[in-house]
CSV table of C-alpha atoms in Angstrom, one decimal:
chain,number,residue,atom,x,y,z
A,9,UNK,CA,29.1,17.8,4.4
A,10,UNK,CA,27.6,20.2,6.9
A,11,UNK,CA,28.8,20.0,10.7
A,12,UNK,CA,26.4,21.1,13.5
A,13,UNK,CA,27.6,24.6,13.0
A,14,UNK,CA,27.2,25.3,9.6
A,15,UNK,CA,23.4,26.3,9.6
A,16,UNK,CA,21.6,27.4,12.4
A,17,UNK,CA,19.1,24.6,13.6
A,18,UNK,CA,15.5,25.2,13.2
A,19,UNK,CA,13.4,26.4,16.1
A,20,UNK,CA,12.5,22.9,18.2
A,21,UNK,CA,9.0,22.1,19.9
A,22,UNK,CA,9.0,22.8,23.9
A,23,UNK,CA,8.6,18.4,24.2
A,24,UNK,CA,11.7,17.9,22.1
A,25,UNK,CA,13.8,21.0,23.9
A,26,UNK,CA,12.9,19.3,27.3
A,27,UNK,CA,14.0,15.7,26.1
A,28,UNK,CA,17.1,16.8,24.6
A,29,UNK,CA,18.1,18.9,28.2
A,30,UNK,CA,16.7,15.4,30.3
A,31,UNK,CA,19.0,13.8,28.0
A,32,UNK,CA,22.1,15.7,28.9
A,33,UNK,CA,21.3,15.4,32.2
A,34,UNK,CA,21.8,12.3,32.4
A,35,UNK,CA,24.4,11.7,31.2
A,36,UNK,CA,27.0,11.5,34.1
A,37,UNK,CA,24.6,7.8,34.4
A,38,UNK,CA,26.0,6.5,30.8
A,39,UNK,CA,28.6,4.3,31.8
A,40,UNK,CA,27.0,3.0,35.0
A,41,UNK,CA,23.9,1.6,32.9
A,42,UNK,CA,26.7,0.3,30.0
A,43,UNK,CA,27.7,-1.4,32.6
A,44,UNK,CA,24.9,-2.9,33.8
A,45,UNK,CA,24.2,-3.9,30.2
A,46,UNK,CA,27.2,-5.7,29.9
A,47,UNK,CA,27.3,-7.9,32.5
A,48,UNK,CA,23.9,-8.8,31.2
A,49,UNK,CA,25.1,-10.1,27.8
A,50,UNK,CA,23.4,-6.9,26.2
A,51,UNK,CA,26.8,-5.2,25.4
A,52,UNK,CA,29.8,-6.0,23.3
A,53,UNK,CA,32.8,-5.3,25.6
A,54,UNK,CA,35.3,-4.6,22.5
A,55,UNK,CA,32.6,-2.4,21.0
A,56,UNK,CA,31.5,-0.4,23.9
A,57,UNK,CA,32.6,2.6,23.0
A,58,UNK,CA,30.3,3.1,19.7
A,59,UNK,CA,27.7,3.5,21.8
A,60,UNK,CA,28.8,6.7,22.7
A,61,UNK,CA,29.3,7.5,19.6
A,62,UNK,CA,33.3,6.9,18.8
A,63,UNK,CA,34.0,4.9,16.0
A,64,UNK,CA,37.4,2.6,15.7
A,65,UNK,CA,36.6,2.1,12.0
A,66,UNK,CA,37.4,4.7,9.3
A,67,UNK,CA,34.9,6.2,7.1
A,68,UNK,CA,35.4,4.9,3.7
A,69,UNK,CA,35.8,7.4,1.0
A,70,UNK,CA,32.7,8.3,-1.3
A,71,UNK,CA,28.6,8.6,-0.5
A,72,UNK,CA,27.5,7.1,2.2
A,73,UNK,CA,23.7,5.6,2.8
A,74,UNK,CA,23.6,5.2,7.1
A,75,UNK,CA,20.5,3.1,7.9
A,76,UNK,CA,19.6,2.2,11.2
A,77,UNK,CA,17.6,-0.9,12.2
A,78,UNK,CA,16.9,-1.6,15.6
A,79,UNK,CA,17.2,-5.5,16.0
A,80,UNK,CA,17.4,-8.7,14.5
A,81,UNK,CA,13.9,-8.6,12.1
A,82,UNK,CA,14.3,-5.3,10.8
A,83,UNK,CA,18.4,-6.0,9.9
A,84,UNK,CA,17.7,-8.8,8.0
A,85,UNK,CA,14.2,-7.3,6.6
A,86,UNK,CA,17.3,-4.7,4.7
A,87,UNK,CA,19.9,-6.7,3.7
A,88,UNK,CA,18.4,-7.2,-0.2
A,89,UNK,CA,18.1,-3.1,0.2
A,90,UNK,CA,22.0,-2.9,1.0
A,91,UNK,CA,22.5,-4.8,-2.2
A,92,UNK,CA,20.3,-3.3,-4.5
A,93,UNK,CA,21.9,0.2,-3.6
A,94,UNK,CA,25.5,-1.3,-3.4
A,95,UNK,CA,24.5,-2.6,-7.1
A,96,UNK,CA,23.0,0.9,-8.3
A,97,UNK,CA,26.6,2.5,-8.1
A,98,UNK,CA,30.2,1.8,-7.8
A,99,UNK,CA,30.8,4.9,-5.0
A,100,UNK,CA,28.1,4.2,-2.7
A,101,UNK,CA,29.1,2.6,0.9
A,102,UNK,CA,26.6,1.3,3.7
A,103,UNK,CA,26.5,1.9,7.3
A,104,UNK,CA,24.2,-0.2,9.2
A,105,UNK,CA,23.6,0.4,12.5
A,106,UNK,CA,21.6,-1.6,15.3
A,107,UNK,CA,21.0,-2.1,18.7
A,108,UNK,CA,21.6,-5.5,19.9
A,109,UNK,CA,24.5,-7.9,20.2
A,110,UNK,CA,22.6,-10.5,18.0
A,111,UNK,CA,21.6,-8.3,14.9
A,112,UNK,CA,25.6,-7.1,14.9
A,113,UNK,CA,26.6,-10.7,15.0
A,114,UNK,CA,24.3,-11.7,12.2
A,115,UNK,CA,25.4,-8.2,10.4
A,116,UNK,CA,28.8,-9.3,10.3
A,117,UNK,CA,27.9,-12.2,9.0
A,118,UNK,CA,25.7,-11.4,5.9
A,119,UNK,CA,26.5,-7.9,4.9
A,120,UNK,CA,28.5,-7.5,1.5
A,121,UNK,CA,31.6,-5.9,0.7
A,122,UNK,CA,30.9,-1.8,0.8
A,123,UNK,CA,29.0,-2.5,4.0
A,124,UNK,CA,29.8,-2.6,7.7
A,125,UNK,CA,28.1,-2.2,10.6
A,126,UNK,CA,27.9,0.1,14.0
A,127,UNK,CA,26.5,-0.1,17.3
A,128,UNK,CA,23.9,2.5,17.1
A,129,UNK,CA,25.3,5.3,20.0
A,130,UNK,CA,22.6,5.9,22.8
A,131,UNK,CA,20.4,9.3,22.3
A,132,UNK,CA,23.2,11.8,24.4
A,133,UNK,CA,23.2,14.9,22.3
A,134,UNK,CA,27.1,14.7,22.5
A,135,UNK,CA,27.0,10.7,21.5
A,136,UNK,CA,25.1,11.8,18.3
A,137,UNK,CA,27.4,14.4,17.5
A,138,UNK,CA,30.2,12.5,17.6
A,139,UNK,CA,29.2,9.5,15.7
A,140,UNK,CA,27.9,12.1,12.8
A,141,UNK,CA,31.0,13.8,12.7
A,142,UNK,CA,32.5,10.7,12.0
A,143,UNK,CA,30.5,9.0,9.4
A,144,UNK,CA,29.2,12.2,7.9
A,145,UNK,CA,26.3,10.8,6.1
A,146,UNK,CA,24.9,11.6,3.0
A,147,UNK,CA,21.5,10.2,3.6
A,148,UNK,CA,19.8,8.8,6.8
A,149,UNK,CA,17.3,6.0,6.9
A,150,UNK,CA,15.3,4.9,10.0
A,151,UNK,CA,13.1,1.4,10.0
A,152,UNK,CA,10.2,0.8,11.4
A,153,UNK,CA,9.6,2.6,14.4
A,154,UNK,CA,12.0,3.0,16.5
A,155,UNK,CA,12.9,7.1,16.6
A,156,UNK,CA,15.7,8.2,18.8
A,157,UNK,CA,14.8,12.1,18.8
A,158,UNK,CA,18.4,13.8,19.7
A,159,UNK,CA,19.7,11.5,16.6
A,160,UNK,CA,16.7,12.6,14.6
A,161,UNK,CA,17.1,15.8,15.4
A,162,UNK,CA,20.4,16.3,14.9
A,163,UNK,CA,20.7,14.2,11.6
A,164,UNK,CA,18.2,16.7,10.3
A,165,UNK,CA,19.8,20.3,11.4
A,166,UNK,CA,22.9,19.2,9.8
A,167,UNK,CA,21.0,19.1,6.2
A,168,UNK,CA,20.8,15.4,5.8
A,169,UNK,CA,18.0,14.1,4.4
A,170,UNK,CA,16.2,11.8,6.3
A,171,UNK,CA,14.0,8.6,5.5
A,172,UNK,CA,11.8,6.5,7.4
A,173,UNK,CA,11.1,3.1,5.9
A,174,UNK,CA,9.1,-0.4,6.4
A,175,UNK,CA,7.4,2.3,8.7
A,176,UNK,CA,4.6,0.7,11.2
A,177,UNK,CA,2.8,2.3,13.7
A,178,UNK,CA,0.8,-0.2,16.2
A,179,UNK,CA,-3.2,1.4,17.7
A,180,UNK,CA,-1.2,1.7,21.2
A,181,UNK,CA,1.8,3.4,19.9
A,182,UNK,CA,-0.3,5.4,17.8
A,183,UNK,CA,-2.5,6.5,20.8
A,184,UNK,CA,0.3,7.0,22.7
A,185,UNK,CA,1.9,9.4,20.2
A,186,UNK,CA,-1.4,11.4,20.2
A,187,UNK,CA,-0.8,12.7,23.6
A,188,UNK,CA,2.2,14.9,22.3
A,189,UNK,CA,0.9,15.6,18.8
A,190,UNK,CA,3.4,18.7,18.6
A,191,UNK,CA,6.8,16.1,19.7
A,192,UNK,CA,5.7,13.5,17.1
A,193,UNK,CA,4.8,15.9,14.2
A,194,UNK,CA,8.1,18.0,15.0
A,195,UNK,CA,10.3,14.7,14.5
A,196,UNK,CA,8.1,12.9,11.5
A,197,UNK,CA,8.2,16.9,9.9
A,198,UNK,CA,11.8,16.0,9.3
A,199,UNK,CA,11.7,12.9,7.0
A,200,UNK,CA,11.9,13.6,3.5
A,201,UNK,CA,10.8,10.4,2.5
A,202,UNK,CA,7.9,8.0,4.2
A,203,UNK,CA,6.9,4.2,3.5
A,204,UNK,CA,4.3,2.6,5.4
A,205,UNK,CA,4.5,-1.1,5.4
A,206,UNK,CA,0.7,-0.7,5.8
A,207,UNK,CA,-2.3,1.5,4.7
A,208,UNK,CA,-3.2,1.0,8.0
A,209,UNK,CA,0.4,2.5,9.2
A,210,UNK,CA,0.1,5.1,6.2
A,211,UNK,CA,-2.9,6.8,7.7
A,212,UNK,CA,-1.8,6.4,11.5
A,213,UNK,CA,1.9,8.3,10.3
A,214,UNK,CA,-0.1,10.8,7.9
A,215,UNK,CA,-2.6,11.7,10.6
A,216,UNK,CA,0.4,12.3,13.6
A,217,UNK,CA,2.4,15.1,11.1
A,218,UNK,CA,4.5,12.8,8.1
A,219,UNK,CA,4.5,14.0,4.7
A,220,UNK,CA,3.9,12.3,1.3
A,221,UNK,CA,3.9,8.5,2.8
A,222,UNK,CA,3.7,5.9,0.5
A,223,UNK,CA,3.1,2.4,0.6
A,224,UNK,CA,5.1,0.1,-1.6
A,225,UNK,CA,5.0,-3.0,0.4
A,226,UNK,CA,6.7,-4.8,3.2
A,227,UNK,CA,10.8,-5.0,2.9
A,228,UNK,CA,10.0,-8.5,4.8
A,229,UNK,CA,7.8,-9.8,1.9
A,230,UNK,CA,11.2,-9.9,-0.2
A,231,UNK,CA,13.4,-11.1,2.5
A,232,UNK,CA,15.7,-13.9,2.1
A,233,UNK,CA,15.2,-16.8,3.8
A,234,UNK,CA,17.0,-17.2,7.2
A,235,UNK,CA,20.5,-19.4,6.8
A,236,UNK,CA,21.4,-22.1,8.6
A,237,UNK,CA,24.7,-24.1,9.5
A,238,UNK,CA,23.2,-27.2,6.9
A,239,UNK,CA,25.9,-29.5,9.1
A,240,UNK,CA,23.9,-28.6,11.9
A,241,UNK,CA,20.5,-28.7,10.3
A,242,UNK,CA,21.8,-32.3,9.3
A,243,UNK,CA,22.6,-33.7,12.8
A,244,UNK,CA,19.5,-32.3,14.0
A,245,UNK,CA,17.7,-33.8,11.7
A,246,UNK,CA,19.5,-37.3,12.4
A,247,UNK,CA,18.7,-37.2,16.0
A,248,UNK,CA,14.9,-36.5,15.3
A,249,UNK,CA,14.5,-39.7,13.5
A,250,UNK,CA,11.5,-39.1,11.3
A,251,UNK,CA,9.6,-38.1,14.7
A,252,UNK,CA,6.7,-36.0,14.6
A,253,UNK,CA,7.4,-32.7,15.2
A,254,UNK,CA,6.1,-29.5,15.7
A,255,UNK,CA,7.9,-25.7,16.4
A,256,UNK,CA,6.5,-23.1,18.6
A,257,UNK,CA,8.5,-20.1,17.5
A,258,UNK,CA,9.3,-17.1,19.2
A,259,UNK,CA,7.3,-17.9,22.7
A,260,UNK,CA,6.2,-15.5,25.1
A,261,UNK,CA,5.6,-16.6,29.2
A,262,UNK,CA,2.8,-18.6,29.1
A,263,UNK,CA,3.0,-20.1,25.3
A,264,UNK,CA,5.5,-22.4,26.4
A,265,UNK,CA,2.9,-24.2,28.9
A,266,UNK,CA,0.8,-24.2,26.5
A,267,UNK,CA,3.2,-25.7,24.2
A,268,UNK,CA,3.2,-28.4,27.0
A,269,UNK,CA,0.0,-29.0,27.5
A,270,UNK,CA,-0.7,-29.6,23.7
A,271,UNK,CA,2.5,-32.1,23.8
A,272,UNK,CA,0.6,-34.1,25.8
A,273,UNK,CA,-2.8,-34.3,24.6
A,274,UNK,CA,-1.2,-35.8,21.0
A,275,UNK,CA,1.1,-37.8,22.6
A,276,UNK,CA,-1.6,-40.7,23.1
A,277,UNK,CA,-2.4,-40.6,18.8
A,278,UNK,CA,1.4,-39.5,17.8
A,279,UNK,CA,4.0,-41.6,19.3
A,280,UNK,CA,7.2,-40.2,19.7
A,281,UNK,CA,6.1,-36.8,18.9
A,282,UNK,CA,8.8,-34.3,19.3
A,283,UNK,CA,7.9,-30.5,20.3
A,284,UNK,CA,10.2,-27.5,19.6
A,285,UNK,CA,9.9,-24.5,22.0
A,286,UNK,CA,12.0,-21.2,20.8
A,287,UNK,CA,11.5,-18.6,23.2
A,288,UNK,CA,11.0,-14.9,22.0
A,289,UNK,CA,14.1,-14.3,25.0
A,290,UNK,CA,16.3,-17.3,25.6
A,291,UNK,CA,17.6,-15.6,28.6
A,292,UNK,CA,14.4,-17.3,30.0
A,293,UNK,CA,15.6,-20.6,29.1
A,294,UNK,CA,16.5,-22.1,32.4
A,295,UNK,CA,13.4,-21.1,34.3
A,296,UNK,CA,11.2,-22.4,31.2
A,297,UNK,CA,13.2,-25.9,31.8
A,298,UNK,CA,12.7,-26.4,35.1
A,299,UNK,CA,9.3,-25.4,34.9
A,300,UNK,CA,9.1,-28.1,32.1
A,301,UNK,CA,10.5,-30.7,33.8
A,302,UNK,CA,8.4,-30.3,36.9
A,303,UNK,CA,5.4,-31.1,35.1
A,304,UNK,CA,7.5,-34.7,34.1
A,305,UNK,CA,8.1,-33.5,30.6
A,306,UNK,CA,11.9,-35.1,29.4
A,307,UNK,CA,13.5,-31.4,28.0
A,308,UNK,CA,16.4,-31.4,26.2
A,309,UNK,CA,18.2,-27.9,26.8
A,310,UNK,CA,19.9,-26.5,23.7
A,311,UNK,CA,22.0,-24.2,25.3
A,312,UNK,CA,22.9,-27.0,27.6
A,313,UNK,CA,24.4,-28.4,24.8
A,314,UNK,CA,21.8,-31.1,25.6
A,315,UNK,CA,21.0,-33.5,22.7
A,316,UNK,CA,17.6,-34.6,20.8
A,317,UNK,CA,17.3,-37.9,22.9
A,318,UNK,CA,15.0,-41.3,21.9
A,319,UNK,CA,13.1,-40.2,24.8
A,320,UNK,CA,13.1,-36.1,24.5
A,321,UNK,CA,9.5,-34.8,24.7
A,322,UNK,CA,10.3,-30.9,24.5
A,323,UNK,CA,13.7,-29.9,22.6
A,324,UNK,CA,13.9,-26.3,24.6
A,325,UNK,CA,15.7,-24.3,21.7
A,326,UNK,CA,17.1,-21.2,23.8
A,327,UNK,CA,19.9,-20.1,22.2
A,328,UNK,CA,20.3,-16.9,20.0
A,329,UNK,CA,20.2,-16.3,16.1
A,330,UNK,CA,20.0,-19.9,15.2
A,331,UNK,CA,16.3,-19.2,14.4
A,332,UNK,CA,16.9,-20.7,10.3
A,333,UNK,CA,18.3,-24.2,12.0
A,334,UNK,CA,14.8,-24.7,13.6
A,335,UNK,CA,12.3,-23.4,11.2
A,336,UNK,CA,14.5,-26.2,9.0
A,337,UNK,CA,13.6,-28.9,11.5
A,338,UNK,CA,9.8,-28.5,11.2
A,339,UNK,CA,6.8,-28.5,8.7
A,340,UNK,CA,4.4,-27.4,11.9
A,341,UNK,CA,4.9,-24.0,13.0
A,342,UNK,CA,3.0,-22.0,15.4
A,343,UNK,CA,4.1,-18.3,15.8
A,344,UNK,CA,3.9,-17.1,19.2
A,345,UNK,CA,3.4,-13.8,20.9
A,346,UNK,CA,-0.1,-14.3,19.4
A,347,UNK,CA,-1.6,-16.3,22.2
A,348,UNK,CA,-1.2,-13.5,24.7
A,349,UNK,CA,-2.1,-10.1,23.4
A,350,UNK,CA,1.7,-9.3,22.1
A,351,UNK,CA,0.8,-8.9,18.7
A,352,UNK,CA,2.9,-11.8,17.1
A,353,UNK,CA,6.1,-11.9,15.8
A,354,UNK,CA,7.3,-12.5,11.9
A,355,UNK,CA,5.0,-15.2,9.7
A,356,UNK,CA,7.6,-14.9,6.3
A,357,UNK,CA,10.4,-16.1,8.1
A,358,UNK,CA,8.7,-19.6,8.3
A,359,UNK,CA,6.8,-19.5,5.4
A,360,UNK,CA,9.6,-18.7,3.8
A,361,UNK,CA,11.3,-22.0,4.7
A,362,UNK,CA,8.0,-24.7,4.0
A,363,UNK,CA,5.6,-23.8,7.3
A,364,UNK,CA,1.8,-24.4,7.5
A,365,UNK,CA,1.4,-21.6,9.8
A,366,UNK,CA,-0.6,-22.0,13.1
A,367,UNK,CA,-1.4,-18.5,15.1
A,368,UNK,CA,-3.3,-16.9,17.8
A,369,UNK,CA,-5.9,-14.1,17.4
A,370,UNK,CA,-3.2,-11.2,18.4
A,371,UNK,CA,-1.3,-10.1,15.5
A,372,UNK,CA,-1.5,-6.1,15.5
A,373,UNK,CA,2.5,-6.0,14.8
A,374,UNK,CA,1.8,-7.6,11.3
A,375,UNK,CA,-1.9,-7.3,10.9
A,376,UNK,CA,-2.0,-7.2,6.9
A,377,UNK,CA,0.9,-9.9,6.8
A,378,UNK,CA,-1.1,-12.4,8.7
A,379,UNK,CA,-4.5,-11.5,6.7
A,380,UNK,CA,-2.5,-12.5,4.0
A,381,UNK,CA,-1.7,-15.7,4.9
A,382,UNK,CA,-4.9,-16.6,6.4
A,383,UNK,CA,-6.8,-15.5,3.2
A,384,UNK,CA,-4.6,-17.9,0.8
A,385,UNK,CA,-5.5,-20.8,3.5
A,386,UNK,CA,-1.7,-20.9,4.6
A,387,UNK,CA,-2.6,-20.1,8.2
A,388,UNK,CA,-5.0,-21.5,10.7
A,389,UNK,CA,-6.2,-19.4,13.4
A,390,UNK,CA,-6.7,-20.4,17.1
A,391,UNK,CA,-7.8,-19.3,20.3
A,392,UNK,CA,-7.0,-21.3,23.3
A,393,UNK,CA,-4.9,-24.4,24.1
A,394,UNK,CA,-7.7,-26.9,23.0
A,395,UNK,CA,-8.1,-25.4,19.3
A,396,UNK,CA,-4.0,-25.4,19.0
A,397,UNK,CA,-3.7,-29.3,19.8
A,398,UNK,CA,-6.6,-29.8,17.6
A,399,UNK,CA,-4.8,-27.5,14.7
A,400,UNK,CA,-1.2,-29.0,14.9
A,401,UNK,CA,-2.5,-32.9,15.4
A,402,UNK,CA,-4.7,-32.1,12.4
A,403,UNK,CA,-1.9,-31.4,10.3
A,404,UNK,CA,0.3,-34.5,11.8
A,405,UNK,CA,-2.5,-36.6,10.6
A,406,UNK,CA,-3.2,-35.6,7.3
A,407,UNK,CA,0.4,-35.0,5.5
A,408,UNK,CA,-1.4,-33.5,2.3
A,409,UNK,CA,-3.0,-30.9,3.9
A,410,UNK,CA,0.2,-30.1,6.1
A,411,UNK,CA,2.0,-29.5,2.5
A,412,UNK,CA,-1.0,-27.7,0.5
A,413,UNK,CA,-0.5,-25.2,3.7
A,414,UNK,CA,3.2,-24.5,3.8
A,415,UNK,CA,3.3,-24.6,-0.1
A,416,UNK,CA,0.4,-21.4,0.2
A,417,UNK,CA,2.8,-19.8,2.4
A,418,UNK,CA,5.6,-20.5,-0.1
A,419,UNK,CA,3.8,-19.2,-2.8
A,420,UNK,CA,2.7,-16.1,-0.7
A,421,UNK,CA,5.8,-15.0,0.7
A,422,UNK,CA,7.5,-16.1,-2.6
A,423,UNK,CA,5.5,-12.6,-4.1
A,424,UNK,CA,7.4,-9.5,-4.1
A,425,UNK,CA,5.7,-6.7,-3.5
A,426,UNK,CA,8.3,-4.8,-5.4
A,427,UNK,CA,9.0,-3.2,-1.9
A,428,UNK,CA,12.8,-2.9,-2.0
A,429,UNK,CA,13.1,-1.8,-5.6
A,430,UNK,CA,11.0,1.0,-4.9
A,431,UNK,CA,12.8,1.7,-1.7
A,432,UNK,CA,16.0,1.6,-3.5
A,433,UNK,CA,15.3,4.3,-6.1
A,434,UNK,CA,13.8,6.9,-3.3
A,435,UNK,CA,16.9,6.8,-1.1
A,436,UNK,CA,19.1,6.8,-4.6
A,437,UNK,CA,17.2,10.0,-5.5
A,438,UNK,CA,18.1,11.6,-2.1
A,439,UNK,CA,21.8,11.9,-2.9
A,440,UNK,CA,21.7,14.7,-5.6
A,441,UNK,CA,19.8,16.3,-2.5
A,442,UNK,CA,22.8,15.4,-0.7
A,443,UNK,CA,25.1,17.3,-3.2
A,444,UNK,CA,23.7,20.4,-3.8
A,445,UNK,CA,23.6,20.6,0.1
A,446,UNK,CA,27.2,20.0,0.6
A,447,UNK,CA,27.8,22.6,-2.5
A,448,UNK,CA,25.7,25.4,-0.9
A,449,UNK,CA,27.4,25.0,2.5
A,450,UNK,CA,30.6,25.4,0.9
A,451,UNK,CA,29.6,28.2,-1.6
């Protein structure tokens, strides 16, 4: 495999020269903001030195497929990729890499034998450098959207070909990108391969410089559903009772007042009802429960180890990457970030697991996804806190219609779009790229 010096790297727009120098810069500032990070909870201690790009792990012997997912979603949107590649042949290894302390906890959970995991090193020229020189890569993948340019860049001038994946491009990223057309046709210029979750995306990625994007589907459509401690689903379940109950899932400030507020316009119908709030940041958590309980609401603080009481109106559910134990709790779900203009968050992860799904009108970060739903009647649309109590008391009243709507959502998500397969056999076919560099730079 080519090192940094075995080809000279292609001539680099004046936006990208400028970041890579601001990036060097500063980097005397590296450990200080690490630091920070870490006494924040957003760091692994044992691990902090991947994120300057030094590995503890070995690189295993044979080809090597690196993909890096920024978070949570997008890591578990892969893990049927990883297998299907694992599956295609015997030599291949898998390095995933994230961001977060929760999508490396959940990695080191789920991903199979031949596959490990990384902190993904922050974008210091040097960091990169390092962490390719260790894992030397036969192909790079990127998903989503998130680009790191120096790890882009330099990924790409060391002749590894490059992927970008389950690519989506929002209208406010899109427009931002269009105020340095050169910077964002420079880096998407260097993928050899493109898929757009989207049409949508397709023509947003095509029109800001990629080349030959496709659109076979979204890697979240085949996505397994999330798993769950069942011991824990089971207690849960035990202290609910046979409640009504509803979820508000992945709450932004504001949604979980709202929350509230339609807590107690059913109370008066549904007695006993039960609400779920799981905040998009349970870092939030305390200040949500005390703003709670000032309104007289009985909350019951998960990550006070506080239990589902007789008498608990609001089961505050703040805790991290237990997301499968409460969508298992729960026929009701309403997805939030779509009440305020956030653009929602994931609808297959519930539908998935037996939701009727209940959203606002804001839903730009899975536009087609929620369309979906909404045109096979799996999804009820709302607008304000009136037409969400109306929605979720609705479905507490009528049982059938709560079950024809979470089996629509079944039988949608249960689709494949055929996403992953065809992902799979572009990112096989850029090995024998991956040879034939490796034999010229050693002809």
């Amino acid at each position: 495999m080519m090192t940094s010096t075995d080809r000279s790297a292609p001539r680099r727009g004046l936006g990208l020269t400028a970041y890579r120098l601001a990036t060097r810069a500063v980097g005397p500032l590296v450990p200080s903001l690490l630091s920070q990070r870490l006494k924040r909870g957003k760091e692994d201690a044992r691990r902090l030195c991947e994120r300057e790009g030094i590995s503890l792990v070995p690189r295993p012997d044979g080809r090597l497929i690196w993909i890096h997912a920024a978070s949570v979603g997008e890591s578990l949107s892969i893990l049927p990729l990883v297998n299907q590649l694992l599956a295609a042949r015997d030599d291949l290894h898998v390095l995933v890499t994230t961001g977060t302390v929760t999508s490396a906890t959940l990695m080191a959970e789920r991903l199979p034998e031949r596959a490990l995991h990384q902190f993904v090193p922050l974008d210091h020229p040097s960091y990169c450098r390092r962490f390719l020189d260790h894992w030397q890569p036969d192909v790079g993948v990127w998903v989503e959207s998130e680009f790191w340019p120096n790890l882009i860049m330099e990924t790409d001038e060391r002749g590894i070909p490059l992927a970008l994946i389950n690519a989506r491009i929002t209208l406010k990223s899109y427009e931002g990108w269009r105020r340095f057309p050169k910077t964002i046709r420079d880096l998407l210029s260097r993928f050899a391969v493109v898929h757009a979750q989207t049409a949508e995306s397709a023509e947003r990625l095509r029109s800001l410089g990629a080349r030959r994007v496709e659109t076979p589907g979204n890697l979240k459509h085949d996505a397994e559903p999330l798993t769950a401690d069942e011991a824990e689903v089971n207690v849960l379940l035990k202290a609910i009772d046979g409640r009504p109950v509803w979820l508000a899932s992945n709450t932004h400030e504001g949604e979980e007042i709202i929350a509230a507020d339609v807590h107690a316009a059913l109370t008066a119908k549904h007695d006993h009802l039960l609400t779920i709030i799981v905040p998009r940041h349970p870092a939030r958590g305390g200040e949500i429960a005390e703003e709670l309980k000032s309104r007289r609401f009985k909350v019951s603080q998960r990550s006070e180890g506080e239990a589902i009481a007789p008498d608990t109106d609001i089961y505050l559910a703040d805790t991290l990457g237990e997301m499968g134990i409460f969508y298992r709790l729960s026929d009701i779900v309403f997805i939030g970030g779509t009440l305020p203009a956030l653009g929602g968050h994931n609808p297959f992860e519930p539908a998935h697991l037996h939701s009727a799904l209940i959203a606002g009108p804001s839903d730009f970060n899975f536009t087609e996804a929620f369309a979906e739903f909404a045109a096979g009647d799996a999804l009820i649309r709302v607008n304000d806190t009136a037409e969400l109590a109306r929605a979720v008391g609705a479905l507490l009243d009528k049982g059938a219609e709560m079950e024809r709507r979470a089996k629509a959502a079944a039988r949608i998500v249960g689709q494949s779009s055929k996403a992953t397969s065809t992902t799979a056999e572009a990112l096989l076919a850029l090995l024998p790229q991956a040879r034939q560099k490796e034999t010229a730079a050693h002809a």
